[in-house]
Coordinates of N, CA and C in Angstrom, one line a residue:
X842 N 16.3 -15.7 4.3 CA 17.4 -15.0 3.5 C 17.2 -15.3 2.0
X843 N 16.7 -16.5 1.7 CA 16.5 -16.8 0.3 C 15.5 -16.0 -0.4
X844 N 14.4 -15.7 0.4 CA 13.3 -14.9 -0.2 C 13.8 -13.4 -0.3
X845 N 14.6 -13.0 0.6 CA 15.1 -11.6 0.5 C 15.9 -11.4 -0.7
X846 N 16.8 -12.4 -1.0 CA 17.6 -12.3 -2.2 C 16.7 -12.4 -3.5
X847 N 15.7 -13.2 -3.4 CA 14.8 -13.3 -4.6 C 14.1 -11.9 -4.8
X848 N 13.6 -11.3 -3.7 CA 13.0 -10.0 -3.8 C 13.9 -9.0 -4.4
X849 N 15.1 -9.0 -4.0 CA 16.1 -8.0 -4.5 C 16.4 -8.1 -5.9
X850 N 16.2 -9.3 -6.5 CA 16.5 -9.5 -7.9 C 15.2 -9.4 -8.8
X851 N 14.1 -9.0 -8.3 CA 12.9 -8.8 -9.1 C 13.1 -7.9 -10.2
X852 N 12.6 -8.2 -11.4 CA 12.7 -7.4 -12.6 C 11.4 -6.8 -13.0
X853 N 10.3 -7.3 -12.5 CA 9.0 -6.7 -12.9 C 8.0 -7.1 -11.8
X854 N 6.8 -6.5 -12.0 CA 5.7 -6.7 -11.0 C 5.3 -8.2 -10.9
X855 N 5.4 -9.0 -12.0 CA 5.1 -10.4 -11.9 C 6.0 -11.1 -10.9
X856 N 7.3 -10.7 -10.9 CA 8.3 -11.3 -10.0 C 7.9 -10.9 -8.6
X857 N 7.5 -9.6 -8.4 CA 7.1 -9.2 -7.0 C 5.9 -9.9 -6.6
X858 N 4.9 -10.1 -7.5 CA 3.7 -10.9 -7.1 C 4.1 -12.3 -6.7
X859 N 5.0 -12.9 -7.3 CA 5.5 -14.3 -7.0 C 6.1 -14.2 -5.6
X860 N 6.9 -13.2 -5.3 CA 7.6 -13.1 -4.0 C 6.5 -12.9 -2.9
X861 N 5.5 -12.1 -3.2 CA 4.4 -11.9 -2.2 C 3.7 -13.2 -1.9
X862 N 3.5 -14.0 -2.9 CA 2.9 -15.3 -2.8 C 3.7 -16.2 -1.8
X863 N 5.0 -16.1 -2.0 CA 5.9 -16.9 -1.2 C 5.9 -16.4 0.2
X864 N 5.9 -15.1 0.4 CA 5.8 -14.5 1.7 C 4.6 -14.9 2.5
X865 N 3.4 -14.9 1.8 CA 2.2 -15.3 2.4 C 2.3 -16.8 2.8
X866 N 2.9 -17.6 2.0 CA 3.1 -19.0 2.4 C 3.9 -19.2 3.7
X867 N 5.0 -18.4 3.7 CA 5.9 -18.4 4.9 C 5.2 -18.1 6.2
X868 N 4.2 -17.2 6.1 CA 3.5 -16.8 7.3 C 2.1 -17.4 7.4
X869 N 1.9 -18.4 6.6 CA 0.7 -19.2 6.6 C -0.6 -18.4 6.4
X870 N -0.6 -17.5 5.4 CA -1.8 -16.8 5.1 C -2.2 -17.1 3.7
X871 N -3.5 -16.9 3.4 CA -4.1 -17.2 2.1 C -4.0 -16.0 1.1
X872 N -4.1 -14.8 1.7 CA -4.2 -13.6 0.8 C -3.1 -12.6 1.2
X873 N -2.8 -11.8 0.2 CA -1.9 -10.7 0.4 C -2.3 -9.5 -0.4
X874 N -1.9 -8.3 0.0 CA -2.1 -7.1 -0.7 C -1.0 -6.1 -0.4
X875 N -0.3 -5.7 -1.5 CA 0.8 -4.7 -1.4 C 0.2 -3.5 -2.1
X876 N 0.1 -2.4 -1.3 CA -0.4 -1.2 -1.9 C 0.4 0.1 -1.5
X877 N 0.6 0.9 -2.5 CA 1.3 2.2 -2.2 C 0.4 3.3 -2.8
X878 N 0.1 4.3 -2.0 CA -0.7 5.5 -2.5 C 0.3 6.7 -2.6
X879 N 0.4 7.2 -3.8 CA 1.2 8.4 -4.0 C 0.2 9.6 -4.1
X880 N 0.3 10.6 -3.1 CA -0.6 11.7 -3.2 C -0.2 12.8 -4.1
X881 N 0.1 12.4 -5.4 CA 0.5 13.4 -6.4 C -0.6 14.5 -6.6
X882 N -1.8 14.0 -6.5 CA -3.0 14.9 -6.7 C -3.9 14.9 -5.4
X883 N -4.4 16.0 -5.0 CA -5.3 16.0 -3.9 C -6.6 15.3 -4.2
X884 N -7.1 15.5 -5.4 CA -8.3 14.9 -5.8 C -8.3 13.4 -6.1
X885 N -7.2 13.0 -6.8 CA -7.1 11.6 -7.2 C -5.7 11.1 -7.0
X886 N -5.4 10.4 -5.9 CA -4.0 10.0 -5.7 C -3.7 8.8 -6.7
X887 N -2.4 8.6 -6.9 CA -2.0 7.4 -7.7 C -1.9 6.2 -6.8
X888 N -2.6 5.2 -7.1 CA -2.7 4.0 -6.2 C -2.1 2.8 -7.0
X889 N -1.1 2.1 -6.4 CA -0.6 0.9 -7.0 C -0.8 -0.2 -6.1
X890 N -1.4 -1.3 -6.7 CA -1.8 -2.5 -5.9 C -1.3 -3.8 -6.6
X891 N -0.7 -4.7 -5.8 CA -0.4 -6.0 -6.2 C -1.0 -6.9 -5.2
X892 N -1.9 -7.8 -5.6 CA -2.6 -8.6 -4.6 C -3.2 -9.9 -5.2
X893 N -3.7 -10.7 -4.3 CA -4.4 -11.9 -4.7 C -5.7 -12.0 -3.9
X894 N -6.2 -10.8 -3.5 CA -7.5 -10.8 -2.8 C -8.6 -11.3 -3.7
X895 N -9.7 -11.8 -3.2 CA -10.8 -12.2 -4.1 C -11.2 -11.1 -5.0
X896 N -11.3 -11.4 -6.3 CA -11.7 -10.4 -7.3 C -13.0 -9.7 -7.0
X897 N -14.0 -10.5 -6.5 CA -15.3 -9.9 -6.2 C -15.1 -8.8 -5.1
X898 N -14.3 -9.1 -4.1 CA -14.1 -8.1 -3.1 C -13.4 -6.9 -3.6
X899 N -12.4 -7.0 -4.4 CA -11.6 -5.9 -4.9 C -12.5 -5.0 -5.8
X900 N -13.3 -5.6 -6.6 CA -14.3 -4.9 -7.5 C -15.3 -4.1 -6.6
X901 N -15.8 -4.7 -5.6 CA -16.8 -4.1 -4.7 C -16.1 -2.9 -4.0
X902 N -14.9 -3.2 -3.4 CA -14.2 -2.2 -2.7 C -14.0 -0.9 -3.5
X903 N -13.5 -1.1 -4.8 CA -13.3 0.0 -5.6 C -14.6 0.7 -6.0
X904 N -15.6 0.0 -6.4 CA -16.9 0.6 -6.8 C -17.6 1.3 -5.7
X905 N -17.5 0.8 -4.5 CA -18.2 1.4 -3.3 C -17.3 2.5 -2.7
X906 N -16.1 2.8 -3.2 CA -15.3 3.8 -2.7 C -14.9 3.6 -1.2
X907 N -14.6 2.3 -0.9 CA -14.3 2.0 0.5 C -12.9 2.5 1.0
X908 N -12.1 2.9 0.0 CA -10.8 3.4 0.4 C -10.9 4.5 1.4
X909 N -11.9 5.4 1.2 CA -12.1 6.5 2.1 C -12.5 6.1 3.5
X910 N -13.1 4.9 3.7 CA -13.5 4.5 5.0 C -12.6 3.4 5.6
X911 N -11.7 2.9 4.9 CA -10.9 1.8 5.3 C -10.0 2.1 6.5
X912 N -10.2 1.5 7.6 CA -9.4 1.8 8.8 C -7.9 1.4 8.7
X913 N -7.6 0.4 7.9 CA -6.3 0.0 7.6 C -5.5 1.1 6.9
X914 N -6.2 1.7 5.9 CA -5.6 2.8 5.1 C -5.4 4.0 6.0
X915 N -6.4 4.3 6.7 CA -6.3 5.5 7.6 C -5.2 5.3 8.7
X916 N -5.1 4.1 9.2 CA -4.0 3.8 10.2 C -2.6 3.9 9.5
X917 N -2.5 3.4 8.3 CA -1.2 3.3 7.6 C -0.7 4.7 7.3
X918 N -1.6 5.7 7.1 CA -1.2 7.1 6.8 C -0.2 7.6 7.8
X919 N -0.5 7.3 9.1 CA 0.2 8.0 10.1 C 0.9 7.1 11.1
X920 N 1.0 5.8 10.9 CA 1.6 4.9 11.8 C 2.7 4.0 11.0
X921 N 3.6 3.5 11.8 CA 4.6 2.6 11.3 C 4.6 1.2 11.8
X922 N 3.9 1.0 12.9 CA 3.8 -0.3 13.6 C 2.8 -1.2 12.9
X923 N 3.1 -2.5 12.8 CA 2.1 -3.5 12.3 C 0.8 -3.4 13.1
X924 N -0.3 -3.8 12.5 CA -1.6 -3.8 13.2 C -2.4 -5.0 12.8
X925 N -3.0 -5.6 13.9 CA -3.9 -6.7 13.7 C -5.3 -6.2 13.5
X926 N -6.0 -6.7 12.4 CA -7.3 -6.1 12.1 C -8.3 -6.2 13.2
X927 N -8.1 -7.2 14.1 CA -9.1 -7.3 15.2 C -9.2 -6.1 16.1
X928 N -8.2 -5.2 16.1 CA -8.2 -4.0 16.8 C -9.4 -3.1 16.2
X929 N -9.6 -3.2 14.9 CA -10.6 -2.3 14.3 C -12.0 -2.9 14.5
X930 N -12.1 -4.2 14.8 CA -13.4 -4.7 15.1 C -14.0 -4.2 16.4
X931 N -13.1 -3.9 17.3 CA -13.5 -3.4 18.6 C -13.8 -1.9 18.7
X932 N -13.3 -1.2 17.7 CA -13.5 0.3 17.7 C -14.9 0.6 17.1
X933 N -15.5 1.7 17.6 CA -16.8 2.1 17.1 C -16.6 2.8 15.8
X934 N -17.5 2.6 14.9 CA -17.5 3.1 13.6 C -18.8 4.0 13.5
X935 N -18.6 5.2 12.8 CA -19.8 6.0 12.6 C -20.8 5.3 11.8
X936 N -22.1 5.5 12.2 CA -23.2 4.8 11.6 C -23.3 5.0 10.1
X937 N -23.0 6.2 9.7 CA -23.1 6.5 8.2 C -22.0 6.0 7.4
X938 N -20.9 5.5 8.0 CA -19.8 4.9 7.3 C -19.9 3.4 7.2
X939 N -19.5 2.9 6.1 CA -19.5 1.4 5.9 C -18.4 0.8 6.8
X940 N -18.7 -0.4 7.4 CA -17.8 -1.1 8.2 C -16.9 -2.0 7.3
X941 N -15.8 -1.5 6.9 CA -15.0 -2.2 5.9 C -14.5 -3.5 6.4
X942 N -14.1 -3.6 7.6 CA -13.6 -4.9 8.2 C -14.7 -5.9 8.1
X943 N -15.9 -5.6 8.6 CA -17.0 -6.6 8.5 C -17.4 -7.0 7.1
X944 N -17.3 -6.0 6.2 CA -17.6 -6.3 4.8 C -16.5 -7.2 4.2
X945 N -15.3 -7.0 4.6 CA -14.2 -7.8 4.1 C -14.4 -9.3 4.6
X946 N -14.8 -9.4 5.9 CA -15.0 -10.7 6.5 C -16.1 -11.5 5.7
X947 N -17.2 -10.7 5.3 CA -18.2 -11.3 4.5 C -17.8 -11.8 3.2
X948 N -16.7 -11.2 2.7 CA -16.1 -11.6 1.4 C -15.0 -12.6 1.5
X949 N -14.8 -13.1 2.7 CA -13.8 -14.2 2.8 C -12.5 -13.8 3.4
X950 N -12.3 -12.5 3.7 CA -11.1 -12.0 4.4 C -11.4 -12.0 5.9
X951 N -11.4 -13.1 6.5 CA -11.9 -13.3 7.9 C -11.0 -12.6 8.9
X952 N -9.7 -12.9 8.8 CA -8.7 -12.3 9.8 C -7.6 -11.7 9.0
X953 N -6.9 -10.8 9.6 CA -5.7 -10.2 8.9 C -4.9 -9.2 9.7
X954 N -3.9 -8.8 9.1 CA -3.0 -7.8 9.7 C -2.2 -7.1 8.6
X955 N -1.7 -5.9 9.0 CA -1.1 -5.0 8.0 C 0.2 -4.4 8.5
X956 N 1.1 -4.2 7.6 CA 2.4 -3.5 7.9 C 2.4 -2.2 7.1
X957 N 2.3 -1.1 7.8 CA 2.4 0.2 7.1 C 3.7 0.4 6.3
X958 N 3.6 1.1 5.2 CA 4.7 1.5 4.3 C 4.7 3.0 4.2
X959 N 5.9 3.5 4.2 CA 6.1 5.0 4.0 C 7.3 5.1 3.0
X960 N 7.1 5.8 1.9 CA 8.2 5.9 0.9 C 8.9 7.3 1.0
X961 N 10.0 7.4 0.4 CA 10.8 8.6 0.4 C 10.1 9.8 -0.3
X962 N 9.2 9.5 -1.3 CA 8.5 10.5 -2.0 C 7.1 10.8 -1.5
X963 N 6.9 10.7 -0.2 CA 5.6 11.0 0.4 C 4.5 10.0 0.1
X964 N 4.8 8.9 -0.4 CA 3.9 7.8 -0.6 C 3.7 7.0 0.7
X965 N 2.5 6.4 0.8 CA 2.3 5.5 2.0 C 1.5 4.4 1.5
X966 N 1.4 3.3 2.3 CA 0.6 2.2 1.9 C 0.7 1.1 3.0
X967 N 0.5 -0.1 2.5 CA 0.6 -1.2 3.5 C 0.8 -2.5 2.7
X968 N 1.4 -3.4 3.5 CA 1.5 -4.8 3.1 C 0.5 -5.6 4.0
X969 N -0.5 -6.1 3.5 CA -1.5 -6.8 4.3 C -1.6 -8.3 4.0
X970 N -1.8 -9.1 5.0 CA -2.0 -10.5 4.8 C -3.4 -10.9 5.5
X971 N -4.1 -11.8 4.8 CA -5.4 -12.2 5.4 C -5.6 -13.7 5.3
X972 N -6.5 -14.2 6.1 CA -6.8 -15.6 6.1 C -8.3 -15.8 6.0
X973 N -8.7 -16.9 5.4 CA -10.1 -17.2 5.2 C -10.7 -18.2 6.2
X974 N -9.8 -18.7 7.1 CA -10.2 -19.7 8.1 C -10.7 -19.0 9.3
X975 N -12.0 -19.3 9.7 CA -12.5 -18.7 10.9 C -11.9 -19.2 12.2
X976 N -11.3 -20.4 12.1 CA -10.8 -21.0 13.3 C -9.3 -20.8 13.5
X977 N -8.7 -20.1 12.6 CA -7.2 -19.8 12.7 C -6.9 -18.9 13.9
X978 N -5.8 -19.2 14.5 CA -5.4 -18.3 15.7 C -4.6 -17.1 15.2
X979 N -5.3 -16.0 14.9 CA -4.7 -14.9 14.3 C -3.6 -14.3 15.1
X980 N -3.7 -14.2 16.4 CA -2.6 -13.7 17.2 C -1.3 -14.4 17.0
X981 N -1.3 -15.7 16.9 CA -0.2 -16.5 16.6 C 0.4 -16.2 15.2
X982 N -0.5 -16.1 14.2 CA 0.0 -15.8 12.8 C 0.6 -14.4 12.8
X983 N 0.0 -13.4 13.5 CA 0.5 -12.1 13.6 C 1.9 -12.0 14.2
X984 N 2.1 -12.8 15.3 CA 3.4 -12.8 16.0 C 4.4 -13.4 15.0
X985 N 4.0 -14.5 14.3 CA 4.9 -15.1 13.4 C 5.3 -14.1 12.3
X986 N 4.3 -13.4 11.8 CA 4.6 -12.4 10.7 C 5.5 -11.3 11.2
X987 N 5.3 -10.9 12.4 CA 6.1 -9.8 13.0 C 7.6 -10.2 13.1
X988 N 7.9 -11.5 13.1 CA 9.3 -11.9 13.1 C 9.9 -12.1 11.7
X989 N 9.1 -12.1 10.7 CA 9.5 -12.3 9.3 C 9.4 -11.1 8.4
X990 N 8.2 -10.6 8.4 CA 7.9 -9.5 7.4 C 8.7 -8.3 7.5
X991 N 9.0 -7.8 8.7 CA 9.9 -6.6 8.8 C 11.3 -6.8 8.2
X992 N 11.7 -8.0 8.1 CA 13.0 -8.3 7.5 C 12.9 -8.3 5.9
X993 N 11.8 -8.6 5.4 CA 11.6 -8.6 3.9 C 11.0 -7.3 3.3
X994 N 10.3 -6.6 4.1 CA 9.6 -5.4 3.6 C 10.4 -4.3 3.0
X995 N 11.6 -3.9 3.6 CA 12.4 -2.9 3.0 C 12.9 -3.3 1.6
X996 N 13.3 -4.5 1.4 CA 13.7 -5.0 0.1 C 12.6 -5.0 -0.9
X997 N 11.4 -5.4 -0.4 CA 10.2 -5.4 -1.3 C 9.9 -4.0 -1.8
X998 N 9.9 -3.0 -0.9 CA 9.5 -1.6 -1.3 C 10.6 -1.1 -2.2
X999 N 11.9 -1.4 -1.9 CA 13.0 -0.9 -2.8 C 12.8 -1.5 -4.2
X1000 N 12.6 -2.8 -4.3 CA 12.5 -3.4 -5.6 C 11.3 -2.9 -6.3
X1001 N 10.2 -2.7 -5.6 CA 9.0 -2.2 -6.3 C 9.2 -0.8 -6.8
X1002 N 9.8 0.0 -6.0 CA 10.0 1.4 -6.5 C 11.0 1.4 -7.6
X1003 N 12.1 0.6 -7.6 CA 13.1 0.6 -8.7 C 12.4 0.2 -10.0
X1004 N 11.5 -0.8 -9.9 CA 10.8 -1.3 -11.1 C 9.8 -0.3 -11.6
X1005 N 9.1 0.3 -10.7 CA 7.9 1.1 -11.1 C 8.2 2.6 -11.3
X1006 N 9.4 3.1 -10.8 CA 9.7 4.5 -11.1 C 10.6 4.7 -12.2
X1007 N 11.3 3.6 -12.7 CA 12.3 3.7 -13.8 C 11.6 4.3 -15.0
X1008 N 10.4 3.8 -15.3 CA 9.7 4.2 -16.6 C 9.0 5.6 -16.4
X1009 N 8.8 6.0 -15.1 CA 8.1 7.2 -14.9 C 9.0 8.4 -14.8
X1010 N 10.3 8.1 -14.5 CA 11.3 9.2 -14.4 C 11.3 10.1 -15.6
X1011 N 11.3 9.6 -16.8 CA 11.5 10.4 -18.0 C 10.3 11.3 -18.1
X1012 N 9.1 10.9 -17.6 CA 7.9 11.8 -17.7 C 7.9 13.0 -16.7
X1013 N 8.7 12.8 -15.6 CA 8.6 13.8 -14.6 C 9.8 14.7 -14.5
X1014 N 10.8 14.5 -15.3 CA 12.0 15.4 -15.3 C 11.7 16.7 -16.0
X1015 N 11.9 17.8 -15.3 CA 11.7 19.1 -15.8 C 13.0 19.7 -16.5
X1016 N 12.7 20.5 -17.5 CA 13.9 21.1 -18.1 C 14.5 22.2 -17.2
X1017 N 15.6 22.7 -17.6 CA 16.3 23.7 -16.8 C 15.4 24.9 -16.7
X1018 N 14.7 25.3 -17.8 CA 13.9 26.5 -17.9 C 12.6 26.3 -17.0
X1019 N 12.0 25.1 -17.1 CA 10.8 24.8 -16.3 C 11.1 24.9 -14.8
X1020 N 12.3 24.4 -14.4 CA 12.7 24.5 -13.0 C 12.9 25.9 -12.6
X1021 N 13.5 26.7 -13.5 CA 13.8 28.1 -13.2 C 12.4 28.9 -13.1
X1022 N 11.5 28.6 -14.0 CA 10.2 29.2 -13.9 C 9.5 28.9 -12.6
X1023 N 9.5 27.7 -12.2 CA 8.9 27.3 -10.9 C 9.5 28.0 -9.7
X1024 N 10.8 28.2 -9.8 CA 11.5 28.9 -8.7 C 11.1 30.3 -8.7
X1025 N 11.0 31.0 -9.8 CA 10.5 32.4 -9.9 C 9.1 32.5 -9.4
X1026 N 8.2 31.5 -9.8 CA 6.8 31.6 -9.4 C 6.7 31.4 -7.9
X1027 N 7.6 30.6 -7.3 CA 7.5 30.4 -5.9 C 8.0 31.6 -5.1
X1028 N 8.7 32.5 -5.8 CA 9.1 33.8 -5.2 C 8.1 34.9 -5.5
X1029 N 7.0 34.5 -6.1 CA 5.9 35.5 -6.3 C 5.8 36.2 -7.6
X1030 N 6.7 35.9 -8.5 CA 6.7 36.5 -9.8 C 5.5 36.1 -10.6
X1031 N 5.0 37.0 -11.4 CA 3.9 36.7 -12.3 C 4.4 36.0 -13.6
X1032 N 3.5 35.4 -14.3 CA 3.9 34.7 -15.6 C 4.5 35.8 -16.5
X1033 N 4.0 37.0 -16.5 CA 4.5 38.0 -17.4 C 6.0 38.4 -17.0
X1034 N 6.2 38.5 -15.7 CA 7.5 38.8 -15.2 C 8.5 37.7 -15.5
X1035 N 8.1 36.5 -15.3 CA 8.9 35.3 -15.6 C 9.3 35.2 -17.1
X1036 N 8.3 35.6 -17.9 CA 8.6 35.5 -19.4 C 9.6 36.5 -19.8
X1037 N 9.8 37.6 -19.0 CA 10.8 38.6 -19.4 C 12.2 38.3 -18.8
X1038 N 12.2 37.4 -17.8 CA 13.5 37.0 -17.2 C 14.3 36.1 -18.0

């Protein structure tokens, strides 16, 4: 309950990062990643990430474009239930696609699990936790996380969105005329017709 109250009072991303660190300690994990993908653009979505993953891994992941092949990301798009990464180790992967899970393991993210996130504005993402110990009993950690993380996750998402959408709201508010023009355009009116209305 203490961590939930702390999450609810976060004022910035640094506070959220601190709460994520505390959450990882509660569930006995080394690493965490909180990511939300907003599909504002088909070509380039807006991706927000707060994590403590190894910097070398994050750089490689971004440069190699692994987002496109990441089974955790693909799972999180259309699921709501938590997932243990060992499920992906057993599934076959197309030969031409990189094996993101195996590459993550080679970078020190040996075991892990994720909790999908879905936001009110069509965003999706995940809260992932990982461990670097090969001998850790992942199923036990996953079970422990399943009793704790779902209680904290809604407050975490709410606080994150409150902090990170407050400054963006002013950029995305349309004037009355802009809204009117969009409404006419959706009815099939041309720009010339709309200019006369």
